[in-house]
Amino acid sequence: SMALAHKRSKSEYTGGKVPYGFTTVDGRLVKDAKEQEGLALIAEMQRTGYSLRTIAEELTSRGFVTKNGGEWQASTLHSIVRRKK
């Protein structure tokens, strides 16, 4: 819709699941500092060749939680890694 396209053009959040690494403030999608740290760790560990399971364990051990506040699983990471490409 035109209204949705307009909101997107102004970086306003248009609904759906908020991606990991972001939060909403006053209806706008903004970077979440702690989650951005998590994304950087994921990217770095992936570059170094670690498996998703190992990365999940590392995130959990460092106190990072998923969007739902849970522990990391390889499957949770898979969707994030796929989105980043």
PDB file of C-alpha atoms in Angstrom:
ATOM      1  CA  SER A   1       0.000   0.000   0.000  1.00  0.00           C
ATOM      2  CA  MET A   2       1.028   3.618  -0.452  1.00  0.00           C
ATOM      3  CA  ALA A   3       0.787   4.298   3.299  1.00  0.00           C
ATOM      4  CA  LEU A   4       3.070   1.353   4.078  1.00  0.00           C
ATOM      5  CA  ALA A   5       5.581   2.418   1.428  1.00  0.00           C
ATOM      6  CA  HIS A   6       5.542   5.932   2.872  1.00  0.00           C
ATOM      7  CA  LYS A   7       6.225   4.633   6.394  1.00  0.00           C
ATOM      8  CA  ARG A   8       9.069   2.474   5.073  1.00  0.00           C
ATOM      9  CA  SER A   9      10.567   5.439   3.235  1.00  0.00           C
ATOM     10  CA  LYS A  10      10.760   7.304   6.558  1.00  0.00           C
ATOM     11  CA  SER A  11      12.311   4.267   8.329  1.00  0.00           C
ATOM     12  CA  GLU A  12       9.156   3.783  10.343  1.00  0.00           C
ATOM     13  CA  TYR A  13       8.452   0.302  11.578  1.00  0.00           C
ATOM     14  CA  THR A  14       5.698  -1.320   9.518  1.00  0.00           C
ATOM     15  CA  GLY A  15       4.862  -4.315  11.678  1.00  0.00           C
ATOM     16  CA  GLY A  16       5.883  -7.940  11.789  1.00  0.00           C
ATOM     17  CA  LYS A  17       8.684  -9.390  13.854  1.00  0.00           C
ATOM     18  CA  VAL A  18      11.350  -6.935  14.975  1.00  0.00           C
ATOM     19  CA  PRO A  19      14.642  -8.327  13.638  1.00  0.00           C
ATOM     20  CA  TYR A  20      17.399  -9.268  16.097  1.00  0.00           C
ATOM     21  CA  GLY A  21      19.732  -6.301  16.475  1.00  0.00           C
ATOM     22  CA  PHE A  22      16.908  -3.789  16.511  1.00  0.00           C
ATOM     23  CA  THR A  23      14.151  -2.477  18.748  1.00  0.00           C
ATOM     24  CA  THR A  24      11.303  -0.036  18.185  1.00  0.00           C
ATOM     25  CA  VAL A  25      11.157   3.455  19.646  1.00  0.00           C
ATOM     26  CA  ASP A  26       8.113   5.603  18.908  1.00  0.00           C
ATOM     27  CA  GLY A  27       7.211   3.371  15.986  1.00  0.00           C
ATOM     28  CA  ARG A  28      10.687   3.557  14.435  1.00  0.00           C
ATOM     29  CA  LEU A  29      13.171   0.728  14.050  1.00  0.00           C
ATOM     30  CA  VAL A  30      16.423   1.592  15.855  1.00  0.00           C
ATOM     31  CA  LYS A  31      19.589  -0.382  16.557  1.00  0.00           C
ATOM     32  CA  ASP A  32      19.749  -2.154  19.914  1.00  0.00           C
ATOM     33  CA  ALA A  33      23.326  -1.772  21.243  1.00  0.00           C
ATOM     34  CA  LYS A  34      23.530  -5.122  23.076  1.00  0.00           C
ATOM     35  CA  GLU A  35      21.972  -7.049  20.192  1.00  0.00           C
ATOM     36  CA  GLN A  36      24.303  -5.306  17.714  1.00  0.00           C
ATOM     37  CA  GLU A  37      27.198  -6.655  19.819  1.00  0.00           C
ATOM     38  CA  GLY A  38      25.638 -10.097  19.447  1.00  0.00           C
ATOM     39  CA  LEU A  39      25.401  -9.685  15.663  1.00  0.00           C
ATOM     40  CA  ALA A  40      29.070  -8.639  15.520  1.00  0.00           C
ATOM     41  CA  LEU A  41      30.069 -11.721  17.534  1.00  0.00           C
ATOM     42  CA  ILE A  42      27.991 -13.979  15.270  1.00  0.00           C
ATOM     43  CA  ALA A  43      29.613 -12.486  12.149  1.00  0.00           C
ATOM     44  CA  GLU A  44      33.130 -12.728  13.579  1.00  0.00           C
ATOM     45  CA  MET A  45      32.714 -16.341  14.722  1.00  0.00           C
ATOM     46  CA  GLN A  46      31.179 -17.305  11.380  1.00  0.00           C
ATOM     47  CA  ARG A  47      34.083 -15.759   9.508  1.00  0.00           C
ATOM     48  CA  THR A  48      36.452 -17.780  11.681  1.00  0.00           C
ATOM     49  CA  GLY A  49      34.612 -20.979  10.772  1.00  0.00           C
ATOM     50  CA  TYR A  50      32.725 -21.837  13.954  1.00  0.00           C
ATOM     51  CA  SER A  51      29.550 -23.917  13.692  1.00  0.00           C
ATOM     52  CA  LEU A  52      26.162 -22.394  14.488  1.00  0.00           C
ATOM     53  CA  ARG A  53      25.924 -24.654  17.542  1.00  0.00           C
ATOM     54  CA  THR A  54      29.251 -23.396  18.899  1.00  0.00           C
ATOM     55  CA  ILE A  55      28.231 -19.785  18.209  1.00  0.00           C
ATOM     56  CA  ALA A  56      24.906 -20.389  20.001  1.00  0.00           C
ATOM     57  CA  GLU A  57      26.738 -21.772  23.053  1.00  0.00           C
ATOM     58  CA  GLU A  58      29.138 -18.810  23.057  1.00  0.00           C
ATOM     59  CA  LEU A  59      26.310 -16.251  22.848  1.00  0.00           C
ATOM     60  CA  THR A  60      24.498 -17.932  25.721  1.00  0.00           C
ATOM     61  CA  SER A  61      27.655 -18.156  27.845  1.00  0.00           C
ATOM     62  CA  ARG A  62      28.310 -14.435  27.308  1.00  0.00           C
ATOM     63  CA  GLY A  63      24.813 -13.532  28.487  1.00  0.00           C
ATOM     64  CA  PHE A  64      23.211 -12.751  25.134  1.00  0.00           C
ATOM     65  CA  VAL A  65      19.560 -13.773  24.911  1.00  0.00           C
ATOM     66  CA  THR A  66      17.266 -14.244  21.936  1.00  0.00           C
ATOM     67  CA  LYS A  67      14.420 -11.837  21.125  1.00  0.00           C
ATOM     68  CA  ASN A  68      12.173 -14.063  23.264  1.00  0.00           C
ATOM     69  CA  GLY A  69      14.653 -13.921  26.132  1.00  0.00           C
ATOM     70  CA  GLY A  70      15.671 -17.539  25.650  1.00  0.00           C
ATOM     71  CA  GLU A  71      18.915 -19.386  25.117  1.00  0.00           C
ATOM     72  CA  TRP A  72      20.441 -19.550  21.660  1.00  0.00           C
ATOM     73  CA  GLN A  73      19.980 -22.574  19.405  1.00  0.00           C
ATOM     74  CA  ALA A  74      21.566 -23.284  16.030  1.00  0.00           C
ATOM     75  CA  SER A  75      18.092 -23.006  14.445  1.00  0.00           C
ATOM     76  CA  THR A  76      17.576 -19.505  15.875  1.00  0.00           C
ATOM     77  CA  LEU A  77      20.940 -18.453  14.489  1.00  0.00           C
ATOM     78  CA  HIS A  78      20.207 -19.980  11.110  1.00  0.00           C
ATOM     79  CA  SER A  79      17.380 -17.522  10.418  1.00  0.00           C
ATOM     80  CA  ILE A  80      19.565 -14.548  11.457  1.00  0.00           C
ATOM     81  CA  VAL A  81      22.509 -15.692   9.351  1.00  0.00           C
ATOM     82  CA  ARG A  82      20.242 -16.231   6.336  1.00  0.00           C
ATOM     83  CA  ARG A  83      18.783 -12.724   6.752  1.00  0.00           C
ATOM     84  CA  LYS A  84      22.246 -11.089   6.817  1.00  0.00           C
ATOM     85  CA  LYS A  85      23.236 -12.382   3.361  1.00  0.00           C
TER      86      LYS A  85
END
